[in-house]
PDB file of C-alpha atoms in Angstrom:
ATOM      1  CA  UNK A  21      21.902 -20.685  -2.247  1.00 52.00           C
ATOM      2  CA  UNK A  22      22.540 -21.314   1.527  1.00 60.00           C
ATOM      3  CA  UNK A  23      19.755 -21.889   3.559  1.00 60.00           C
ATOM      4  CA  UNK A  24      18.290 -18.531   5.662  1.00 66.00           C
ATOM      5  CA  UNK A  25      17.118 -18.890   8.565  1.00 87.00           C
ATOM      6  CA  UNK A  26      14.343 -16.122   8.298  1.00 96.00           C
ATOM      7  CA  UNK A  27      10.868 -16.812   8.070  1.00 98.00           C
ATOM      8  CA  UNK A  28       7.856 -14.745   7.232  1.00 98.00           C
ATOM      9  CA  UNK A  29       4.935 -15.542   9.014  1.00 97.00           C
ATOM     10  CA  UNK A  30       2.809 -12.601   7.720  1.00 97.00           C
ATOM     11  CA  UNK A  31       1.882  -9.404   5.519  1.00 96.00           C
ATOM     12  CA  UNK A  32       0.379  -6.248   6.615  1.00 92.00           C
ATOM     13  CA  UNK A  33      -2.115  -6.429   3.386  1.00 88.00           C
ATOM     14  CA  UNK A  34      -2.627  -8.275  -0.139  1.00 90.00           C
ATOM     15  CA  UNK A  35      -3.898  -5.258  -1.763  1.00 87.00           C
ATOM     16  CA  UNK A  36      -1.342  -1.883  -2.510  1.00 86.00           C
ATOM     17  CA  UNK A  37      -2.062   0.800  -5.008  1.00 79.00           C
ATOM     18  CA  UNK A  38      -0.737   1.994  -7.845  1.00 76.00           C
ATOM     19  CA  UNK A  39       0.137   5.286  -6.647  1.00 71.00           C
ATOM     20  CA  UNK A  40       2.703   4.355  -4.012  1.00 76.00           C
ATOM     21  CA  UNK A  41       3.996   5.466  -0.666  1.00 76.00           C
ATOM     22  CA  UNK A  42       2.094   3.085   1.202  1.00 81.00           C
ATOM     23  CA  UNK A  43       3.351   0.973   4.216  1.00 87.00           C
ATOM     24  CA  UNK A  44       3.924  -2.502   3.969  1.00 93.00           C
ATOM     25  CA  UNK A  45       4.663  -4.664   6.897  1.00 95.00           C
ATOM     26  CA  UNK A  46       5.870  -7.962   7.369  1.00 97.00           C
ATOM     27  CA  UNK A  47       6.243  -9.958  10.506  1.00 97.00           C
ATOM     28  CA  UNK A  48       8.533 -13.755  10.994  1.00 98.00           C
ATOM     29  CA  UNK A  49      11.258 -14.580  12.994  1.00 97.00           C
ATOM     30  CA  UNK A  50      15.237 -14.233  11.902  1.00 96.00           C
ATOM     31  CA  UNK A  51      14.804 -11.130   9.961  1.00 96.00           C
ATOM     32  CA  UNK A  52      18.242  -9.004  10.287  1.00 92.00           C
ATOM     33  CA  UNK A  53      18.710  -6.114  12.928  1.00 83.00           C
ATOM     34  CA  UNK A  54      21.821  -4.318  10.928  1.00 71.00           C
ATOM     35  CA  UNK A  55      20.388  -1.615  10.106  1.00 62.00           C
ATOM     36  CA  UNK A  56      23.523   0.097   9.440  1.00 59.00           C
ATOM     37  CA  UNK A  57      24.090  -1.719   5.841  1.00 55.00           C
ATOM     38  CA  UNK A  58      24.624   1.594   3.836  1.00 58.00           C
ATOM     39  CA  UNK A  59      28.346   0.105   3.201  1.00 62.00           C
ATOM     40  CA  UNK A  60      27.108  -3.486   2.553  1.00 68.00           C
ATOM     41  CA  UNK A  61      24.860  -3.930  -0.393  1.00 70.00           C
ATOM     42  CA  UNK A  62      24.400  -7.325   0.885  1.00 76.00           C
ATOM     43  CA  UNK A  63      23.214  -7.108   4.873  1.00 84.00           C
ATOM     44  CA  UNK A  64      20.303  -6.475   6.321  1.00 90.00           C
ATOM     45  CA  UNK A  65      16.982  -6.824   4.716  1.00 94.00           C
ATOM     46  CA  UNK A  66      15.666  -6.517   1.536  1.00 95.00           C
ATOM     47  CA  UNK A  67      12.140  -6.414  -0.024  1.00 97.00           C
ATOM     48  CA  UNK A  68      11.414  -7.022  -3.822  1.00 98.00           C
ATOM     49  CA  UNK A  69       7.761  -7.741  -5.216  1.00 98.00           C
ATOM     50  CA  UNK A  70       8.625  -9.737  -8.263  1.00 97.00           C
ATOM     51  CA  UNK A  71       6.543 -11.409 -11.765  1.00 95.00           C
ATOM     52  CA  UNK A  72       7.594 -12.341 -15.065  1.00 92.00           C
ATOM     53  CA  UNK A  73       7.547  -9.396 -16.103  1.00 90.00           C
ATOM     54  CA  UNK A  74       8.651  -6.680 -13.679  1.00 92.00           C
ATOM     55  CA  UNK A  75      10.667  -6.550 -10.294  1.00 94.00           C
ATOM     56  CA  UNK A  76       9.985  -3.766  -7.593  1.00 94.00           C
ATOM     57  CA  UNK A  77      11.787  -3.024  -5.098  1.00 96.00           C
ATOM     58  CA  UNK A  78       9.900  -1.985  -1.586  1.00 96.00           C
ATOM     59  CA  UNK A  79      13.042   0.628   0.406  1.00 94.00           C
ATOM     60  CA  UNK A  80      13.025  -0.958   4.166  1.00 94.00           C
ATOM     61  CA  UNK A  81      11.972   1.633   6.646  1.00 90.00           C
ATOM     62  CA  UNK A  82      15.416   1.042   8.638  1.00 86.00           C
ATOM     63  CA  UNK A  83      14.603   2.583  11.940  1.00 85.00           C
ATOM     64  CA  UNK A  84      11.655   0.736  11.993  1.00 86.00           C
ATOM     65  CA  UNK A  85      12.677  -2.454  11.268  1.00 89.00           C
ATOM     66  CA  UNK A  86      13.278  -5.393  14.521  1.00 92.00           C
ATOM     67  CA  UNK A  87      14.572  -8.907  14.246  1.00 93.00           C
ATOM     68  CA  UNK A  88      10.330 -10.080  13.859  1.00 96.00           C
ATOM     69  CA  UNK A  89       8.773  -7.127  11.783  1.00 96.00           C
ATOM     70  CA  UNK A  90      10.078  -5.348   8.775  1.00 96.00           C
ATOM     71  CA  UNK A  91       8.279  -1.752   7.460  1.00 94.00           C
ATOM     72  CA  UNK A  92       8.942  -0.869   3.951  1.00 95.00           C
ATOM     73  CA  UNK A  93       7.005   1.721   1.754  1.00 90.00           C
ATOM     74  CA  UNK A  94       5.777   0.902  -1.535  1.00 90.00           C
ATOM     75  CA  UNK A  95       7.132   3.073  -4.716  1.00 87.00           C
ATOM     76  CA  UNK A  96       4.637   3.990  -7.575  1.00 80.00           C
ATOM     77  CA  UNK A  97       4.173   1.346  -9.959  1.00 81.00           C
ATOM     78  CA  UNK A  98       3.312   4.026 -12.784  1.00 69.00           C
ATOM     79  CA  UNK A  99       4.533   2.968 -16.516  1.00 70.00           C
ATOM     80  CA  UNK A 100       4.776  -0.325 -15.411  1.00 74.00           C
ATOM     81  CA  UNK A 101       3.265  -3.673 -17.239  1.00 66.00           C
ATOM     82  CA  UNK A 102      -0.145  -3.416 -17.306  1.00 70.00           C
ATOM     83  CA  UNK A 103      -0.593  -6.904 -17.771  1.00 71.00           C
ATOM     84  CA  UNK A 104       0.293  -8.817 -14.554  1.00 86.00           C
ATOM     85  CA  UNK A 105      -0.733  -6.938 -11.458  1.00 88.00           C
ATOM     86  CA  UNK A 106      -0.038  -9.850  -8.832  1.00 93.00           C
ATOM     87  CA  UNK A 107       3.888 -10.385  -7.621  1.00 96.00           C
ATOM     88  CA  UNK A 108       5.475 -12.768  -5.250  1.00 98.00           C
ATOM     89  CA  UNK A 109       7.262 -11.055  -2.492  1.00 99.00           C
ATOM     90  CA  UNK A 110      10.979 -11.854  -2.175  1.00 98.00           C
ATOM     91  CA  UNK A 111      13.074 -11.272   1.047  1.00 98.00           C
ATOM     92  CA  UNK A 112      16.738 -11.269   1.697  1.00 96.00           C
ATOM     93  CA  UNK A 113      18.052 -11.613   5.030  1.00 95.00           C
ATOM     94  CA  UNK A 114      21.981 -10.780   4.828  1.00 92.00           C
ATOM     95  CA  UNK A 115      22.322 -11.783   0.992  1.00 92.00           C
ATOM     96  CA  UNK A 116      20.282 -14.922   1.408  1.00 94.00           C
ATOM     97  CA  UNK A 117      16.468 -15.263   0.425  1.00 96.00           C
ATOM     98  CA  UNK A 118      13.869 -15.955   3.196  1.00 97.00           C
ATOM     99  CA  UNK A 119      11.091 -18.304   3.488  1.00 97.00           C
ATOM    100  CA  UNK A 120       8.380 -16.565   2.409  1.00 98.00           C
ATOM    101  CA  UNK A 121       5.396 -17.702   0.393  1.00 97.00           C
ATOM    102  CA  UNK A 122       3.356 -14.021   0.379  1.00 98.00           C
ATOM    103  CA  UNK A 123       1.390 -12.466  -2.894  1.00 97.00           C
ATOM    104  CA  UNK A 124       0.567  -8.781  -3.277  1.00 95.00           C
ATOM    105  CA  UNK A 125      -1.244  -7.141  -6.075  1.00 91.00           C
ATOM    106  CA  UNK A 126      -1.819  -3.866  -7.650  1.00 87.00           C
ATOM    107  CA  UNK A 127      -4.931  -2.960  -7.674  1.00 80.00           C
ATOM    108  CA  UNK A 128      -6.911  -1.112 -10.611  1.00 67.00           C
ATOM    109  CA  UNK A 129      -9.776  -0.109  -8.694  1.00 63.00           C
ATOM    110  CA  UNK A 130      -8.453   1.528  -5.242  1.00 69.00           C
ATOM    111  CA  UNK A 131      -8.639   5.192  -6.371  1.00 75.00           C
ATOM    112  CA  UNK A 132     -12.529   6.571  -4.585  1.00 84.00           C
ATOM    113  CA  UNK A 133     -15.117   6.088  -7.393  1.00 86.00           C
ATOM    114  CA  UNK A 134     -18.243   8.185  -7.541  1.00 92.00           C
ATOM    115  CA  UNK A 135     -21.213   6.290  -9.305  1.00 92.00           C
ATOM    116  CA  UNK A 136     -23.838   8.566  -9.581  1.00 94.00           C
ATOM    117  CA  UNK A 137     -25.211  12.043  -7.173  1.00 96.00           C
ATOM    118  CA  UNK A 138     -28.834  12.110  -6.399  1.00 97.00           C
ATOM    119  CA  UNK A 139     -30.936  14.076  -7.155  1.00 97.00           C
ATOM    120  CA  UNK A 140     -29.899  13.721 -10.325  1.00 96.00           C
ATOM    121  CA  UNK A 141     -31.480  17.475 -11.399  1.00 96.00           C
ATOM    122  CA  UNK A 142     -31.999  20.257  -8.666  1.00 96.00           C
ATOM    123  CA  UNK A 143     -32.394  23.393  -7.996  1.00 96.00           C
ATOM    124  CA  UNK A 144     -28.757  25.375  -6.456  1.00 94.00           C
ATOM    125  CA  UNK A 145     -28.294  24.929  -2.561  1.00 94.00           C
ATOM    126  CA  UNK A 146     -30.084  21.589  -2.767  1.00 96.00           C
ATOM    127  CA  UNK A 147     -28.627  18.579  -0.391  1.00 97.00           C
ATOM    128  CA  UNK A 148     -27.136  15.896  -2.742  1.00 98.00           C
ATOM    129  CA  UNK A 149     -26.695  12.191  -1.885  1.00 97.00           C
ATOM    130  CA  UNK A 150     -23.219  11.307  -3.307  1.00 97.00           C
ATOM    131  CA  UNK A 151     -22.809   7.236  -4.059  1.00 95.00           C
ATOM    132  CA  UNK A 152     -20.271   5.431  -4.838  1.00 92.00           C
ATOM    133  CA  UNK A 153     -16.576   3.441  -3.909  1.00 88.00           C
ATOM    134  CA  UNK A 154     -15.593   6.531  -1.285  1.00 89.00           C
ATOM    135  CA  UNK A 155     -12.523   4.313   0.225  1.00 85.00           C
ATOM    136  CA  UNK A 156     -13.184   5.985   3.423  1.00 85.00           C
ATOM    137  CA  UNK A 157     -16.035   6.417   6.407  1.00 84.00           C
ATOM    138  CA  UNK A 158     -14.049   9.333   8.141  1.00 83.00           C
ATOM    139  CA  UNK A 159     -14.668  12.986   7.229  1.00 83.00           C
ATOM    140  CA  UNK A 160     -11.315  15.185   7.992  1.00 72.00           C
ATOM    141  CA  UNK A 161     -10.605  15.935  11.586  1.00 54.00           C
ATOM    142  CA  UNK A 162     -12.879  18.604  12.692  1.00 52.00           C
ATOM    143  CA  UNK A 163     -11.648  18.897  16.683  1.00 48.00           C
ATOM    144  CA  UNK A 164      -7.954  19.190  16.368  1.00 45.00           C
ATOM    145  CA  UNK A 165      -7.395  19.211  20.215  1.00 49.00           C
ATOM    146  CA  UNK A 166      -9.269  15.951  20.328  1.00 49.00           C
ATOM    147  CA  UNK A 167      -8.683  13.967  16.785  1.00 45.00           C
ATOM    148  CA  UNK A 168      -9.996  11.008  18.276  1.00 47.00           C
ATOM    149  CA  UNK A 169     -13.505  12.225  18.148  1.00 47.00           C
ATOM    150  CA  UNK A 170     -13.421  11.207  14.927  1.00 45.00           C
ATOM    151  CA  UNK A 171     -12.251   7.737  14.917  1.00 43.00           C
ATOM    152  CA  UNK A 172      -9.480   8.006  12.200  1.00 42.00           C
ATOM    153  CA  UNK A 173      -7.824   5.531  13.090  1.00 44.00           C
ATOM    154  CA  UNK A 174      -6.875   4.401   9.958  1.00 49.00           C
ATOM    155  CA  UNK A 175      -5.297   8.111   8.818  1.00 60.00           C
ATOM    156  CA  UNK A 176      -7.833   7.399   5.741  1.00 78.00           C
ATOM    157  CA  UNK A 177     -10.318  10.273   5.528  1.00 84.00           C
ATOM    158  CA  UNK A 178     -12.336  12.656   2.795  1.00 89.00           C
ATOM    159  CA  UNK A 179     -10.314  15.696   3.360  1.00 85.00           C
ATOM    160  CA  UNK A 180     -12.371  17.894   0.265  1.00 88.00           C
ATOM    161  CA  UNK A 181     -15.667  17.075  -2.006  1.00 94.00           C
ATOM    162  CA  UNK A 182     -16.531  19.232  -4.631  1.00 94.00           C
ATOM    163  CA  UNK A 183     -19.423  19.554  -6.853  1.00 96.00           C
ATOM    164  CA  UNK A 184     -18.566  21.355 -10.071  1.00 91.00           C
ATOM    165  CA  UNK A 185     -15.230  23.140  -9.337  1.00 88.00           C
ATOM    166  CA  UNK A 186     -16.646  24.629  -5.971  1.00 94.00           C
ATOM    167  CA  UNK A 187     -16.491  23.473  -2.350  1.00 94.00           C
ATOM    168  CA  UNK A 188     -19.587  20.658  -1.228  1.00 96.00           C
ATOM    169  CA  UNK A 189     -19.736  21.294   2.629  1.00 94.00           C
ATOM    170  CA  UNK A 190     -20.103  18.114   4.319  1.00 92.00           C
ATOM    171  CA  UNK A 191     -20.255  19.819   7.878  1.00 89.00           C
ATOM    172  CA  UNK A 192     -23.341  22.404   8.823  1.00 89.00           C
ATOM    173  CA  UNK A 193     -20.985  24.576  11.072  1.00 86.00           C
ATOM    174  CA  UNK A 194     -24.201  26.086  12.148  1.00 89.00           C
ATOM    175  CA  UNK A 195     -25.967  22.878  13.520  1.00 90.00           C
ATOM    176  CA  UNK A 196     -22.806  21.788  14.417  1.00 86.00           C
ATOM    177  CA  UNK A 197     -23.297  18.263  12.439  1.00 88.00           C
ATOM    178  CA  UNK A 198     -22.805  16.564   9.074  1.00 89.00           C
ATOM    179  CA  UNK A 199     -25.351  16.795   6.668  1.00 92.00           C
ATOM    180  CA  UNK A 200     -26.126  13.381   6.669  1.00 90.00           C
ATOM    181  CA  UNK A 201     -24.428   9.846   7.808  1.00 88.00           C
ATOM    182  CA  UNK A 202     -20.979   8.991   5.980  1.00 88.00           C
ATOM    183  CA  UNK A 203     -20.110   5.324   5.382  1.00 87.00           C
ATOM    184  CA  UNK A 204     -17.786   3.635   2.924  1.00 86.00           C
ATOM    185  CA  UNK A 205     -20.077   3.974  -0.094  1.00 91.00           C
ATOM    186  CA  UNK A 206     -22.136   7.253   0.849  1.00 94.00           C
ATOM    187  CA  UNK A 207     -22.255  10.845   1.871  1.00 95.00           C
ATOM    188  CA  UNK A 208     -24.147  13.853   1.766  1.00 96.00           C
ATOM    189  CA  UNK A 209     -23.052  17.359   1.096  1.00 96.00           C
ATOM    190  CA  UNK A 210     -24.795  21.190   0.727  1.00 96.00           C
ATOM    191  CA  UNK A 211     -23.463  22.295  -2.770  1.00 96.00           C
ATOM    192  CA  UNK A 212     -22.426  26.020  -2.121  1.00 94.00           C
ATOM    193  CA  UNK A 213     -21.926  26.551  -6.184  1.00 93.00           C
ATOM    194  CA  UNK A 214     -24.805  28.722  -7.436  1.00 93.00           C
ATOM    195  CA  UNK A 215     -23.746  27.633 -11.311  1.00 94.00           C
ATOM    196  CA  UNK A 216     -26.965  26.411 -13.748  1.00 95.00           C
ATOM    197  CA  UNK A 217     -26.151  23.964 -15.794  1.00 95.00           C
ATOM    198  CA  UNK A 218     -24.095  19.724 -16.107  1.00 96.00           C
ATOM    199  CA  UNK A 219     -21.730  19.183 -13.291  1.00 95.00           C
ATOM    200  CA  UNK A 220     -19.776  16.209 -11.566  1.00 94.00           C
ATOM    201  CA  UNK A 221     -18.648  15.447  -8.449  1.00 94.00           C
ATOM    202  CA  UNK A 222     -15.170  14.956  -7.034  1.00 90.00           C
ATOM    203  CA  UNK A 223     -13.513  13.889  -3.729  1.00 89.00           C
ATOM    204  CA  UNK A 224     -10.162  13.789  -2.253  1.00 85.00           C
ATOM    205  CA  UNK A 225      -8.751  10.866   0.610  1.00 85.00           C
ATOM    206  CA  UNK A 226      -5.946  11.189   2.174  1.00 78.00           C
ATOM    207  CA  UNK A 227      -3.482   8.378   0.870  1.00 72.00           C
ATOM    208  CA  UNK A 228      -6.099   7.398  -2.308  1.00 76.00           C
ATOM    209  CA  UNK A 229      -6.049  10.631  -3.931  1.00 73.00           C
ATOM    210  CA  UNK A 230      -8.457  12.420  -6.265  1.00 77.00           C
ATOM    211  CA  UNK A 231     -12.128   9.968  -7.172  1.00 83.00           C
ATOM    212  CA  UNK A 232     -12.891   8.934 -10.647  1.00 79.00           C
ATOM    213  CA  UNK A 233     -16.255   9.008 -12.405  1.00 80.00           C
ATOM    214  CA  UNK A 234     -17.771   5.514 -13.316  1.00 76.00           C
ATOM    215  CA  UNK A 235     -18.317   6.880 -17.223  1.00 77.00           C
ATOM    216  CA  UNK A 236     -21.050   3.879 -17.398  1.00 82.00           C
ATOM    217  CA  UNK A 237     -23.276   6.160 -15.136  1.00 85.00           C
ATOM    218  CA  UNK A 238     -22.547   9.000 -16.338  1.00 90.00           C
ATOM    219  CA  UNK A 239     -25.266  11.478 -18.381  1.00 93.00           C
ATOM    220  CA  UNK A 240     -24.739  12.976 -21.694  1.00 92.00           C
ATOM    221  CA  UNK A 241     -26.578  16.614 -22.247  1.00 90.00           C
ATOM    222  CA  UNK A 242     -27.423  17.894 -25.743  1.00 91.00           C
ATOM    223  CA  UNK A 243     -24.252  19.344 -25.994  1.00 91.00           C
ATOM    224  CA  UNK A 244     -22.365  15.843 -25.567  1.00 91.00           C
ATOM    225  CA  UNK A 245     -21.230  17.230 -21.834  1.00 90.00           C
ATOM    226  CA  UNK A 246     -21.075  14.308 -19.767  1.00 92.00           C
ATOM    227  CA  UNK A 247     -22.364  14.601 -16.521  1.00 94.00           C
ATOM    228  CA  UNK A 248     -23.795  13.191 -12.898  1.00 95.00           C
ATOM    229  CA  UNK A 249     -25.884  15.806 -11.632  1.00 95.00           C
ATOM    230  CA  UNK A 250     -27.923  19.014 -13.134  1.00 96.00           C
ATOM    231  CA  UNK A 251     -28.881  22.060 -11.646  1.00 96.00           C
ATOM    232  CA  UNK A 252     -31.953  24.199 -12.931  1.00 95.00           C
ATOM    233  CA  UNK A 253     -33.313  27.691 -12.674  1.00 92.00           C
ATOM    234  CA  UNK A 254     -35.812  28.068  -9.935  1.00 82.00           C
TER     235      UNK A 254
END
């Protein structure tokens, strides 16, 4: 084909998820400004991750988009090979293919993972310690008049946490404080179920969605109930 002149220079990440609806940004130099292309299948830009196996397109965020950075958000790669995760992303400028040489891949592991909850047997209304691949250090925005108090400045935070199917409050509204220090891989939360018996933890993040259990950690009870944590009778 003819030569473009359009030249990417960067991407915004290697790393997407399988879930979709995440930005992706690339920056370079000749990218089109026609924004207006609805007519033209052929003008203005167009982003495609591509393997062997598979082709995705990536929809251009048009009002976005300038002549050095292009904004396109990811669709969910659900049903999809399994096999090869990594694709080379393709760019046409106007019909003709750009110079890019960027890689992205899908990535497995990018939903929050809980390992294990300490202690692992308690009594009810005991603090637990949960541990694990959280994919955020940023509780939800507690100060709504001032969200920067809570530097989320990546728009990545633990919105709920649950032990069992009931609430875990990570907040003492009382003290006016967490429960304990939050970082990437642990936090600390006052169980407010009063149930005896097996349970397991869950979280949700905005933009990673619900946690998984790591089953290799996990607890079987006599019953063959898998589990994290265990309350007992007083």
């Amino acid at each position: 084909g003819e030569a473009s002149s359009a030249t990417v220079t960067g991407a915004s990440t290697y790393w997407l998820r399988e879930g979709g609806s995440e930005i992706f940004t690339l920056t370079g130099t000749g990218f089109s400004i026609d924004q207006f292309n609805h007519f033209d299948r052929v003008l203005g830009n167009k982003v495609y991750f591509v393997n062997e196996a598979d082709t995705l397109e990536c929809p251009v965020v048009l009002f976005k988009t300038t002549a050095t950075s292009i904004l396109c958000e990811t669709i969910p790669r659900a049903g999809r090979p399994k096999l090869d995760r990594k694709y080379k992303v393709v760019l046409f400028v106007d019909g003709v293919e750009a110079d890019c040489d960027k890689y992205v891949e899908f990535a497995e592991w990018d939903s929050p993972k809980i390992r294990k909850i300490t202690p692992r047997m308690h009594l009810p209304g005991t603090l637990v310690n949960y541990y694990g691949w959280l994919k955020s250090s940023h509780f939800r925005v507690h100060n709504i008049s001032n969200p920067q108090e809570t530097g989320n400045a990546d728009f990545n935070y633990i919105k709920e946490v649950y032990l069992g199917n009931v609430e875990c409050a990570f907040y003492d509204d009382e003290k006016e404080e967490f429960y304990g220090e939050l970082t990437g891989n642990s936090l600390y939360c006052m169980p407010k179920t009063k149930y005896i018996g097996p349970m397991n933890g869950s979280l949700l993040v905005t933009e990673k969605g619900a946690s998984k259990h790591d089953k290799y950690n996990m607890y079987v009870d006599s019953q063959d109930r898998m589990y994290l944590t265990h309350t007992y009778a007083g």
